[in-house]
PDB file of C-alpha atoms and ligand atoms in Angstrom:
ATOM      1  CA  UNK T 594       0.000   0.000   0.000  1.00  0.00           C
ATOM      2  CA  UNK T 595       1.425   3.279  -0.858  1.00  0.00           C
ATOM      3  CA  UNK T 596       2.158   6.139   1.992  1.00  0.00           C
ATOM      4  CA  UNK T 597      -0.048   9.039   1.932  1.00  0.00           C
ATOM      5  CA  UNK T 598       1.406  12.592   1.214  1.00  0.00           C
ATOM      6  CA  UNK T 599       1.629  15.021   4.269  1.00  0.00           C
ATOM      7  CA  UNK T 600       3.199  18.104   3.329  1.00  0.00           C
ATOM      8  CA  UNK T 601       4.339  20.249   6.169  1.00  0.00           C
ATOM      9  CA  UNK T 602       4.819  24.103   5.554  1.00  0.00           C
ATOM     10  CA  UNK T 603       7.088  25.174   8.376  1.00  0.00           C
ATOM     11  CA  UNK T 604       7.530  28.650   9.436  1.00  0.00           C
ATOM     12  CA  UNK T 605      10.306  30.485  12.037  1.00  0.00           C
ATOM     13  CA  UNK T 606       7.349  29.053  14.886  1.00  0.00           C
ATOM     14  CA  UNK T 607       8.676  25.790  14.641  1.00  0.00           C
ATOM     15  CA  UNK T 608      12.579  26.811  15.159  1.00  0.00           C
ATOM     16  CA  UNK T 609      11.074  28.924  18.507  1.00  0.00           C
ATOM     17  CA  UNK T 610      11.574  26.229  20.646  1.00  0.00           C
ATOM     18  CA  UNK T 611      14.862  25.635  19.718  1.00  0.00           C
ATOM     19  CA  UNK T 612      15.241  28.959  20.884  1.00  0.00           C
ATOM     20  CA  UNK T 613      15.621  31.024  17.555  1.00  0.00           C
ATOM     21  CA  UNK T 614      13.545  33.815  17.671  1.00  0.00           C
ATOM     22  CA  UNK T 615      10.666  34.370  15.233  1.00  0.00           C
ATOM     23  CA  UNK T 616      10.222  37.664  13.107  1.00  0.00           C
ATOM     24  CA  UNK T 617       7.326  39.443  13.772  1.00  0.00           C
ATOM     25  CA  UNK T 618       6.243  37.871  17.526  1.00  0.00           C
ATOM     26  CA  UNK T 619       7.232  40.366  20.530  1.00  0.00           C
ATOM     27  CA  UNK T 620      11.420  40.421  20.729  1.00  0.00           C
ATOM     28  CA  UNK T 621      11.330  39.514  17.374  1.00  0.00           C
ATOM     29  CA  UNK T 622      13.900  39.573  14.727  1.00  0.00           C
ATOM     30  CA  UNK T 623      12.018  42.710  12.898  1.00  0.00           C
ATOM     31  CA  UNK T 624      11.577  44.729  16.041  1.00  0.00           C
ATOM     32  CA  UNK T 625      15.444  45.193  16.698  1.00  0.00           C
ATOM     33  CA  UNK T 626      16.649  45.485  12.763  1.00  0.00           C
ATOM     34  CA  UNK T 627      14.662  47.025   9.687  1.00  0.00           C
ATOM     35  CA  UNK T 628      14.347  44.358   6.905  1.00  0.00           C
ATOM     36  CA  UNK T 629      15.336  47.502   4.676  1.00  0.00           C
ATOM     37  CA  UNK T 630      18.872  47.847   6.988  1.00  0.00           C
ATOM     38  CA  UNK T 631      19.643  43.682   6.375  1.00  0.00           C
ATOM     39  CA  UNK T 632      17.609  41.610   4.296  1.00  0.00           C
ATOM     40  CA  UNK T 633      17.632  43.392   0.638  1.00  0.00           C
ATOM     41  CA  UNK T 634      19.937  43.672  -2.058  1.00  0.00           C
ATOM     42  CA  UNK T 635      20.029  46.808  -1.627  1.00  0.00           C
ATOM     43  CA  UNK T 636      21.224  46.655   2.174  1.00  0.00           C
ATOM     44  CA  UNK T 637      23.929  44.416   0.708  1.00  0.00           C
ATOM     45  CA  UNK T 638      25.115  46.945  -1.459  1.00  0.00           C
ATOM     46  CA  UNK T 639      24.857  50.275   0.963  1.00  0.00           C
ATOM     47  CA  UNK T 640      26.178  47.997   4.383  1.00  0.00           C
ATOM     48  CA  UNK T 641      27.853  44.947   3.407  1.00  0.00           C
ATOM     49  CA  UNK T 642      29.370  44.714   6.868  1.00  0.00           C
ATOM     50  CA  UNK T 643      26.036  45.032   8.769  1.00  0.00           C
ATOM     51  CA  UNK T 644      23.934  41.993   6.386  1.00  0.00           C
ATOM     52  CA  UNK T 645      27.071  40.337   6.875  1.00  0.00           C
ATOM     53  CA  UNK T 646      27.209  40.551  10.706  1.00  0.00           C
ATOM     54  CA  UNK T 647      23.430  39.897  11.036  1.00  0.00           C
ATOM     55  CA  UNK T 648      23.858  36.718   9.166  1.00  0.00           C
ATOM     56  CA  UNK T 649      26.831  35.700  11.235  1.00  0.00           C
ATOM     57  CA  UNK T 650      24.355  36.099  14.222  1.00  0.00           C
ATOM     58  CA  UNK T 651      22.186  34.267  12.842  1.00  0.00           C
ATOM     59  CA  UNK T 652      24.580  31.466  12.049  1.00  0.00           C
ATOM     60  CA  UNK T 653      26.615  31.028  15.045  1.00  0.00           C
ATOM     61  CA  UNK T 654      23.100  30.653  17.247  1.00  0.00           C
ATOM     62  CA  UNK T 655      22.175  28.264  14.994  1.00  0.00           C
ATOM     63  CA  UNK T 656      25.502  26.139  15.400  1.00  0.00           C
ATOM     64  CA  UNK T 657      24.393  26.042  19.181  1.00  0.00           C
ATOM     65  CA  UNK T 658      20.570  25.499  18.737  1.00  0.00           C
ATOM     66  CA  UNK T 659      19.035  21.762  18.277  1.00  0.00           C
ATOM     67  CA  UNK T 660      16.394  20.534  17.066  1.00  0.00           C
ATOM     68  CA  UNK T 661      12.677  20.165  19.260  1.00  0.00           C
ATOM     69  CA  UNK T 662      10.174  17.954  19.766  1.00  0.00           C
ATOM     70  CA  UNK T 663       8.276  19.325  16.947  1.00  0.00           C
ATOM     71  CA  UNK T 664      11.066  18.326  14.432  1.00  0.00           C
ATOM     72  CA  UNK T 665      11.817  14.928  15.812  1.00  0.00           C
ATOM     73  CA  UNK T 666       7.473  14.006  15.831  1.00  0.00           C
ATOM     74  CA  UNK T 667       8.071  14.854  11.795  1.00  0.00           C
ATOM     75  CA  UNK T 668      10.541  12.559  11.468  1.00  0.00           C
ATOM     76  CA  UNK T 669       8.240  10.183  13.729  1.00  0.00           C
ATOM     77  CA  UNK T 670       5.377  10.872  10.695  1.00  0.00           C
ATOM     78  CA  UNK T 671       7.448   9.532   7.800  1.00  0.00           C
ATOM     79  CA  UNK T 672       6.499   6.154   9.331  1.00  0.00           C
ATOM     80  CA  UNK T 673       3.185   6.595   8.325  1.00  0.00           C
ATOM     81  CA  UNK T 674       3.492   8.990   5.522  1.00  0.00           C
ATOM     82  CA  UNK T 675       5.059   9.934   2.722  1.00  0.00           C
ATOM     83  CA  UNK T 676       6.298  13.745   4.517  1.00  0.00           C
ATOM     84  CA  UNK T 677       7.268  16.632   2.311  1.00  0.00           C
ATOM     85  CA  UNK T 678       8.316  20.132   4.139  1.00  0.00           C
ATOM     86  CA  UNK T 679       8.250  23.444   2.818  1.00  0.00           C
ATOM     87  CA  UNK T 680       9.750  25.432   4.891  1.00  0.00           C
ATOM     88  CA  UNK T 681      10.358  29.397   5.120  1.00  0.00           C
ATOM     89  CA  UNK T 682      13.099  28.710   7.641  1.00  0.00           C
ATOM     90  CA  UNK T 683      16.786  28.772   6.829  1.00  0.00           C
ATOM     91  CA  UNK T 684      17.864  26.883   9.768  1.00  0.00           C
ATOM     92  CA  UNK T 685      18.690  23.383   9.200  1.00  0.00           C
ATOM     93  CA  UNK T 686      16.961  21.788  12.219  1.00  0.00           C
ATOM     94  CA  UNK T 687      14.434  19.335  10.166  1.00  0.00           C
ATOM     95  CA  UNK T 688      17.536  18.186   8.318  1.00  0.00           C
ATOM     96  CA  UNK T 689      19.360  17.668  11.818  1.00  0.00           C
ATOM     97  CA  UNK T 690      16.227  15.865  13.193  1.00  0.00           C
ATOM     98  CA  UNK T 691      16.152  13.598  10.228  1.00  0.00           C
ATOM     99  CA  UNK T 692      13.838  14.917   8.126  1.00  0.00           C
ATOM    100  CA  UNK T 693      14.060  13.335   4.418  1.00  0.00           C
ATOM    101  CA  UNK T 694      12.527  16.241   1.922  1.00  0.00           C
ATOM    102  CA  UNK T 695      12.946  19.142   2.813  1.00  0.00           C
ATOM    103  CA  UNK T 696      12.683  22.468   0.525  1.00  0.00           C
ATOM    104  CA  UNK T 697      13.779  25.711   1.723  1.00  0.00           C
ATOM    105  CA  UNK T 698      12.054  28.738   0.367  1.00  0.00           C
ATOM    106  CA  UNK T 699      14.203  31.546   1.574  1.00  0.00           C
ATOM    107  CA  UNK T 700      17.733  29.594   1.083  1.00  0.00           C
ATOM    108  CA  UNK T 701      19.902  28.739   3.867  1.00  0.00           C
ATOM    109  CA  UNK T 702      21.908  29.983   6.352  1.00  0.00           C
ATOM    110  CA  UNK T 703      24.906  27.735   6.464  1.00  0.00           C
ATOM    111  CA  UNK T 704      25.192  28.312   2.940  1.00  0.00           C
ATOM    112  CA  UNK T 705      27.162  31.156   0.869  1.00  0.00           C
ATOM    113  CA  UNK T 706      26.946  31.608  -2.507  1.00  0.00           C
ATOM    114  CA  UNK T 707      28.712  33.821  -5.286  1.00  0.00           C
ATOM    115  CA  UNK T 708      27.665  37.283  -5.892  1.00  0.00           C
ATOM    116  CA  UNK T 709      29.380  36.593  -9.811  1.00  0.00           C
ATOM    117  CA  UNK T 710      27.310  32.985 -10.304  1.00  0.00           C
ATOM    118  CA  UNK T 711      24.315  32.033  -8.284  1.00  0.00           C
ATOM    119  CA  UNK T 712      24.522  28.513  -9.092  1.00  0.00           C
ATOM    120  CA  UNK T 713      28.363  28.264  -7.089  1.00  0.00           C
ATOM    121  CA  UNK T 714      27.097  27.362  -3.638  1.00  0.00           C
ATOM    122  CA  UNK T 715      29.422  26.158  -1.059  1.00  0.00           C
ATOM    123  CA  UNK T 716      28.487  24.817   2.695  1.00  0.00           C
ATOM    124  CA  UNK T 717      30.087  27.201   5.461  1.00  0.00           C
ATOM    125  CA  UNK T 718      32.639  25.266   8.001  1.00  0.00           C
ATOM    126  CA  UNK T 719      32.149  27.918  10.474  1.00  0.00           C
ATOM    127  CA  UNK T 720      29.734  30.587  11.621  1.00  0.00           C
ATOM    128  CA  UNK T 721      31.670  33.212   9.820  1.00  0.00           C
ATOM    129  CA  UNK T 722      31.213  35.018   6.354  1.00  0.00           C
ATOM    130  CA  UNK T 723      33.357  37.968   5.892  1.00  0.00           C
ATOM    131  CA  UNK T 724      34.369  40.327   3.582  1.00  0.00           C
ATOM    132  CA  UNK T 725      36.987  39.081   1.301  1.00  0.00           C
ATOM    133  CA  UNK T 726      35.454  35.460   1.221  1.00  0.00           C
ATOM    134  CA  UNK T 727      35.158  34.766  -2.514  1.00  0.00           C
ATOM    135  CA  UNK T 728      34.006  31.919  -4.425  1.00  0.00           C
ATOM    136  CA  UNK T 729      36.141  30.358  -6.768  1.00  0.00           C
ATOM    137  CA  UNK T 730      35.655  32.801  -9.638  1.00  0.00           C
ATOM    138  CA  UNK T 731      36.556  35.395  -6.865  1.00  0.00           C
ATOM    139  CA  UNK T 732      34.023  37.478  -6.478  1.00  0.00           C
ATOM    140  CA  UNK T 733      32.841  37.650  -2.913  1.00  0.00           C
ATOM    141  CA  UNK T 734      30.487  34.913  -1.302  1.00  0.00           C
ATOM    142  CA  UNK T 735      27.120  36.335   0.140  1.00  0.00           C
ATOM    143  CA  UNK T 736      24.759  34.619   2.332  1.00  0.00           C
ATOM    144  CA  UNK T 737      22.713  31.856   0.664  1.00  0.00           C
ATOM    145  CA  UNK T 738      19.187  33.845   1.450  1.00  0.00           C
ATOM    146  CA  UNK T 739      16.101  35.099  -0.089  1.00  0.00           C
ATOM    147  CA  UNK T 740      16.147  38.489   0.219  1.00  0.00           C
ATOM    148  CA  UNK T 741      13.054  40.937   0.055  1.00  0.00           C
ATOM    149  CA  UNK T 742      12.916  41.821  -3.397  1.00  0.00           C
ATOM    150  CA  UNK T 743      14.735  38.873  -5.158  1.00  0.00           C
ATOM    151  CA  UNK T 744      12.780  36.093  -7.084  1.00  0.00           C
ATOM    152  CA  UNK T 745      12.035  32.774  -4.782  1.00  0.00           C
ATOM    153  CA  UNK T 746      13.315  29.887  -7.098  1.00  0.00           C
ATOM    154  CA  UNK T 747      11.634  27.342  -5.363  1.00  0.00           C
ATOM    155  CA  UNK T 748       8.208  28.203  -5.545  1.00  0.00           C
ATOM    156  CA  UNK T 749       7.683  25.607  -9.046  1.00  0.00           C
ATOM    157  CA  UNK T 750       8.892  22.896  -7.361  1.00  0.00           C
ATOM    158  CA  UNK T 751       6.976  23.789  -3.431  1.00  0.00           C
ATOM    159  CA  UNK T 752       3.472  24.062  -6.212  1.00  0.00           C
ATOM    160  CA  UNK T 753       3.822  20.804  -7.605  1.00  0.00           C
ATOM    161  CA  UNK T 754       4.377  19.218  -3.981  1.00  0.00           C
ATOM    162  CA  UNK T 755       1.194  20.720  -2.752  1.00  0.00           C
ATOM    163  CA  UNK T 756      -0.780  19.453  -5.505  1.00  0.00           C
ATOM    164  CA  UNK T 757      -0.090  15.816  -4.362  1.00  0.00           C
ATOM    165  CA  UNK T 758      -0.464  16.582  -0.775  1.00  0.00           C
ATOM    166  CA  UNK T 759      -2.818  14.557   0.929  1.00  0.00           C
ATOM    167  CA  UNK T 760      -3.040  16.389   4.288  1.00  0.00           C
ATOM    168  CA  UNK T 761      -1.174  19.441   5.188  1.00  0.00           C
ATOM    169  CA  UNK T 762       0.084  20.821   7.832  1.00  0.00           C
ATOM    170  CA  UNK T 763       0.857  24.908   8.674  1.00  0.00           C
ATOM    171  CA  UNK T 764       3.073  25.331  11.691  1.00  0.00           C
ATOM    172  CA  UNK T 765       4.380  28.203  13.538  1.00  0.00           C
ATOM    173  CA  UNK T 766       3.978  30.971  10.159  1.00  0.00           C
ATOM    174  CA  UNK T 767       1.911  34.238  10.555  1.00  0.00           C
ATOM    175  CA  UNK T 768       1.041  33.802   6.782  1.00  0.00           C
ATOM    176  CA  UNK T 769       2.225  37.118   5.970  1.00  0.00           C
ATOM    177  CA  UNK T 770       5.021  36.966   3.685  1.00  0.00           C
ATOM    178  CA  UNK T 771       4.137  35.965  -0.331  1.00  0.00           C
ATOM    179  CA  UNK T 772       4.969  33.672  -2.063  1.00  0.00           C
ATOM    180  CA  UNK T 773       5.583  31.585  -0.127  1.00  0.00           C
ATOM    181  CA  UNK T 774       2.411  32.113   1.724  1.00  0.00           C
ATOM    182  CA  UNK T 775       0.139  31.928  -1.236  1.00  0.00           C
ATOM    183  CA  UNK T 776       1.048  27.922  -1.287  1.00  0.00           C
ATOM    184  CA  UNK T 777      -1.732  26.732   0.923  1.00  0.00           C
ATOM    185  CA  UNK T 778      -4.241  27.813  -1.893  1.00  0.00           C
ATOM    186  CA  UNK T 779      -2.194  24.606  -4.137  1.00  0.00           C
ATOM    187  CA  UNK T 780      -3.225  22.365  -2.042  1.00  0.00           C
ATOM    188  CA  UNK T 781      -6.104  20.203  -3.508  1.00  0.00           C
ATOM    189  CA  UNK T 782      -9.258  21.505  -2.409  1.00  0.00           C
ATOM    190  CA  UNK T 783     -11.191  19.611   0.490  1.00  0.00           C
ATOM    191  CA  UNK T 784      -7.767  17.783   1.960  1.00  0.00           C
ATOM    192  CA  UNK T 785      -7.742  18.689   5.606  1.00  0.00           C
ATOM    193  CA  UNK T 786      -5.315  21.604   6.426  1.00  0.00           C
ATOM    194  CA  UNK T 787      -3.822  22.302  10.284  1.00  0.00           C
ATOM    195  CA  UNK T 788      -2.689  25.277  11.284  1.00  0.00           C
ATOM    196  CA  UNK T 789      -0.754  24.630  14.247  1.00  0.00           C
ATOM    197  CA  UNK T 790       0.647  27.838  15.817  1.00  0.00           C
ATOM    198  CA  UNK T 791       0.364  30.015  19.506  1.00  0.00           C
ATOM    199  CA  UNK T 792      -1.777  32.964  18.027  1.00  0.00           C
ATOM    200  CA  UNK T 793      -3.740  30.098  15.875  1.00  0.00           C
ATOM    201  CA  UNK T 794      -7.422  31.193  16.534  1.00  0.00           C
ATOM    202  CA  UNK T 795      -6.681  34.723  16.005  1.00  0.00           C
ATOM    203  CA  UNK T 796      -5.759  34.344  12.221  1.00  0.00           C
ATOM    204  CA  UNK T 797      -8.494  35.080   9.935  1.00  0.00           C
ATOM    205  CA  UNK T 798      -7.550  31.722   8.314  1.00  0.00           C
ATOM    206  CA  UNK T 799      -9.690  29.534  11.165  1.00  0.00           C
ATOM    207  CA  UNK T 800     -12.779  29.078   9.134  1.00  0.00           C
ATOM    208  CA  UNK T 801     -10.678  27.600   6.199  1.00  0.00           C
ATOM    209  CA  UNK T 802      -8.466  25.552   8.911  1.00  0.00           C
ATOM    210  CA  UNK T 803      -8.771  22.990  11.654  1.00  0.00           C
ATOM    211  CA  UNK T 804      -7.053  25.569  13.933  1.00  0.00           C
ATOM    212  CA  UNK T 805      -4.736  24.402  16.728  1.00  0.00           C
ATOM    213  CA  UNK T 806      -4.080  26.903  19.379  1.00  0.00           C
ATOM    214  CA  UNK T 807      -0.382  25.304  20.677  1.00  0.00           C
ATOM    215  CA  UNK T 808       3.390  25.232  20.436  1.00  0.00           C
ATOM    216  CA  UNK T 809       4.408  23.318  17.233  1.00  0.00           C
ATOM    217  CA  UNK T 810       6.697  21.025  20.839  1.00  0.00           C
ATOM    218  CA  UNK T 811       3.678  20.152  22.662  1.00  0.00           C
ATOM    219  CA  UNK T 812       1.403  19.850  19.760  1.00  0.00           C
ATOM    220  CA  UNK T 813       3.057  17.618  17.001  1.00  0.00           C
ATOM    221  CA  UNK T 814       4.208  15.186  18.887  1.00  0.00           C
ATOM    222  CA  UNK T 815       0.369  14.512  20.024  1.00  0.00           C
ATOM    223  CA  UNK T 816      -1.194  15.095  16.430  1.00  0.00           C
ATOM    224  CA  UNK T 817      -0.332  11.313  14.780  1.00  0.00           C
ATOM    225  CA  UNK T 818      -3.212   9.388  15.785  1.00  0.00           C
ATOM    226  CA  UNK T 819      -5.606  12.648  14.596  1.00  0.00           C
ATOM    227  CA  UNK T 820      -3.915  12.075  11.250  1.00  0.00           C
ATOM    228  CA  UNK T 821      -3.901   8.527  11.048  1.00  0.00           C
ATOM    229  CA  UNK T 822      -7.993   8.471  11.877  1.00  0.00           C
ATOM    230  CA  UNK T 823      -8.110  11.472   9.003  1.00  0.00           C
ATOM    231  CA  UNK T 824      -6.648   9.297   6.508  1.00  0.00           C
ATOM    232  CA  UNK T 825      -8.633   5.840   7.906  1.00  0.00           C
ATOM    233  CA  UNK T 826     -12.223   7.798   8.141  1.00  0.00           C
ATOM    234  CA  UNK T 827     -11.987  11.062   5.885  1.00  0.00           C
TER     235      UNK T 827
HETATM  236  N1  APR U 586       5.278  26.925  17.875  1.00  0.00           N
HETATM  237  C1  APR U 586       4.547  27.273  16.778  1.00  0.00           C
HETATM  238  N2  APR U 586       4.404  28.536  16.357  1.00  0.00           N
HETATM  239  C2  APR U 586       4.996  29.503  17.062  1.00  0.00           C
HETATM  240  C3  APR U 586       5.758  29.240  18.222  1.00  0.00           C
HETATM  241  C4  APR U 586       5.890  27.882  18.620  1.00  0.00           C
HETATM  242  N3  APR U 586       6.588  27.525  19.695  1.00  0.00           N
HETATM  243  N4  APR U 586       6.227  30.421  18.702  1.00  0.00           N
HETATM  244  C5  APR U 586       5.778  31.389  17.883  1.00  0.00           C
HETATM  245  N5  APR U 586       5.024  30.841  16.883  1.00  0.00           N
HETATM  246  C6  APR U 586       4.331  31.489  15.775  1.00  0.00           C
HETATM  247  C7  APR U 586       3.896  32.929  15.967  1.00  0.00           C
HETATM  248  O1  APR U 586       2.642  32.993  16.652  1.00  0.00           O
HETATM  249  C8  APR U 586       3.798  33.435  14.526  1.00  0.00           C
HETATM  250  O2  APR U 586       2.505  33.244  13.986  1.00  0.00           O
HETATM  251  O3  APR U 586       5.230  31.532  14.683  1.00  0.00           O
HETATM  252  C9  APR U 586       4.798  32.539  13.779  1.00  0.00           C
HETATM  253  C10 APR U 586       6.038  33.273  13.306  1.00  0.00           C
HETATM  254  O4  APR U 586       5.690  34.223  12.349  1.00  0.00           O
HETATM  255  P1  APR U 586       6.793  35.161  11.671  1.00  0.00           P
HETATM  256  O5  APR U 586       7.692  35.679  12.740  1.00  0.00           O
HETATM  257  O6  APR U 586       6.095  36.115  10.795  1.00  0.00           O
HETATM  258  O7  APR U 586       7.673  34.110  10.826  1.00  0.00           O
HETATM  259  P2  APR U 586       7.383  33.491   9.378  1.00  0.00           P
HETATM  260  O8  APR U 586       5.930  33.360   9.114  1.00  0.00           O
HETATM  261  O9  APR U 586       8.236  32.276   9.257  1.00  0.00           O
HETATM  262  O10 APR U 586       7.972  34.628   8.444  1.00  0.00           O
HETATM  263  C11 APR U 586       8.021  34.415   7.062  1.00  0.00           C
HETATM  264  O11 APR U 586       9.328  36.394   6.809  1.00  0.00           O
HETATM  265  O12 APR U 586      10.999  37.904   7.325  1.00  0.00           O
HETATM  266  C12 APR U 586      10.683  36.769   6.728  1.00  0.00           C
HETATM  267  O13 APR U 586      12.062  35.534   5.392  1.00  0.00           O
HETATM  268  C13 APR U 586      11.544  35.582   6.706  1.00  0.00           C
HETATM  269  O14 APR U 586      10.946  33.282   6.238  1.00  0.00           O
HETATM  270  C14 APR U 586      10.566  34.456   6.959  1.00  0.00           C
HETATM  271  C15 APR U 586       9.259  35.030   6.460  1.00  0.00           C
END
C-alpha cells in the first residue's frame, strides 16, 4: 500500500523552541533590525558589513541550537506517511532531526553563494562570512538567502508538492510573507489543512483551517493518531 502525502509548511514558529527567535512575535527579529537595513539587495550593497554581521548572528546561534520535539514528531510521521516540508526557515533543524525532503524557500543559512554565479554554492565550516570570502571565480560569497525583493526559485517545485499533498500541515507561520504564503491555496481543495501555531485562533484563516491553538513542541508530537484516523475515516 502506498504512503499518503503530508506536506508540512514550516515557518520560524517551529525553530522557537529551539530557541531562535521568530520575526514578527514580541522580541522579534524585525523589532530590533529594519528588513530595509539587512535583508535586501540593496542593504547588501549600501552595508555589506552590517547583512554580513546579522547573518553571522544568525549562524553562530544556529551552530548552538538543536532541534525540538516538533522536528523529531516529523521525522516520527514519515512512518506513516510519505512527509514533504516546505519550509520558510533557513535553519537546518528538520535536516538535523532527520527529516528526508525538505525544501527551503528563503535559502539557507549555512550556505554562501557567489555574488558573480548564483549557481556556485558552497556549505560554510564555520559561523563566519566575511568580507573578502570569494568563491572560486573570486568574487565575494554572500549569504545563501532570499532576500526581500529577489525572485524565490523554489516556488515551481513547493506548487507541484502541494498538488499531491494529501493532508497538510501549517506550523508556527503568521502567513504574511508571499509567495511563499500563497502555497496553501495549491493544495487540492477539500484535503484537511492544520494550522498549528500560539496565536492560531486569532488568524483570519480559522474558518478555512482545523485551527490548533499550541506550540508546534507540545502539539506535534500529540497530532499522529488525529492524522492517522483522518486518513482511515476522511
Ligand atoms: N510553535 C509554533 N508557532 C509559534 C511558536 C511555537 N513555539 N512560537 C511562535 N510561533 C508562531 C507565531 O505565533 C507566529 O505566527 O510563529 C509565527 C512566526 O511568524 P513570523 O515571525 O512572521 O515568521 P514566518 O511566518 O516564518 O515569516 C516568514 O518572513 O521575514 C521573513 O524571510 C523571513 O521566512 C521568513 C518570512
Amino acid at each position: 500500500m502506498s504512503l499518503k502525502n503530508l506536506v508540512l509548511l514550516s515557518g520560524a514558529g517551529m525553530s522557537a523552541e529551539s530557541g531562535i527567535s521568530t520575526f514578527r512575535d514580541v522580541n522579534g527579529l524585525w523589532e530590533n533590525y529594519t528588513i530595509e537595513e539587512v535583508a535586501t539587495p540593496e542593504a547588501w550593497h549600501k552595508n555589506m558589513d552590517l547583512v554580513l554581521r546579522f547573518y553571522n548572528q544568525r549562524r553562530k546561534q544556529l551552530f548552538e541550537a538543536i532541534p525540538n520535539k516538533g522536528h523529531e514528531a516529523l521525522v516520527e510521521f514519515e512512518k506513516h506517511f510519505n512527509v514533504h516540508i516546505v519550509t520558510q526557515n533557513v535553519d537546518d533543524l528538520h535536516e538535523r532531526a532527520g527529516s528526508k525532503n525538505v525544501l527551503h524557500l528563503h535559502g539557507e543559512l549555512r550556505k554562501a553563494r557567489s555574488t558573480r554565479n548564483e549557481s556556485l554554492v558552497y556549505e560554510l565550516k564555520t559561523w563566519e562570512l566575511n568580507k573578502g570570502d570569494l568563491c572560486e571565480l573570486g568574487s565575494q560569497l554572500r549569504p545563501h538567502i532570499v532576500w526581500f525583493g529577489e525572485a524565490v526559485p523554489a516556488i515551481p517545485q513547493a506548487v507541484n508538492i502541494l498538488n499531491k499533498a494529501d493532508i497538510l500541515l501549517v506550523v508556527g507561520t503568521s502567513l504574511m510573507v508571499y509567495p511563499a504564503a500563497g502555497l496553501v491555496d495549491y493544495a487540492p481543495p477539500g484535503i484537511p489543512v492544520y494550522y498549528i501555531d500560539p496565536k492560531a485562533h486569532e488568524m483570519a484563516y480559522q474558518k478555512r483551517f482545523k485551527c490548533i491553538s499550541g506550540k508546534a513542541g507540545e502539539v506535534l508530537p500529540k497530532l499522529l493518531p488525529e492524522l492517522l484516523s483522518e486518513i482511515n475515516h476522511p
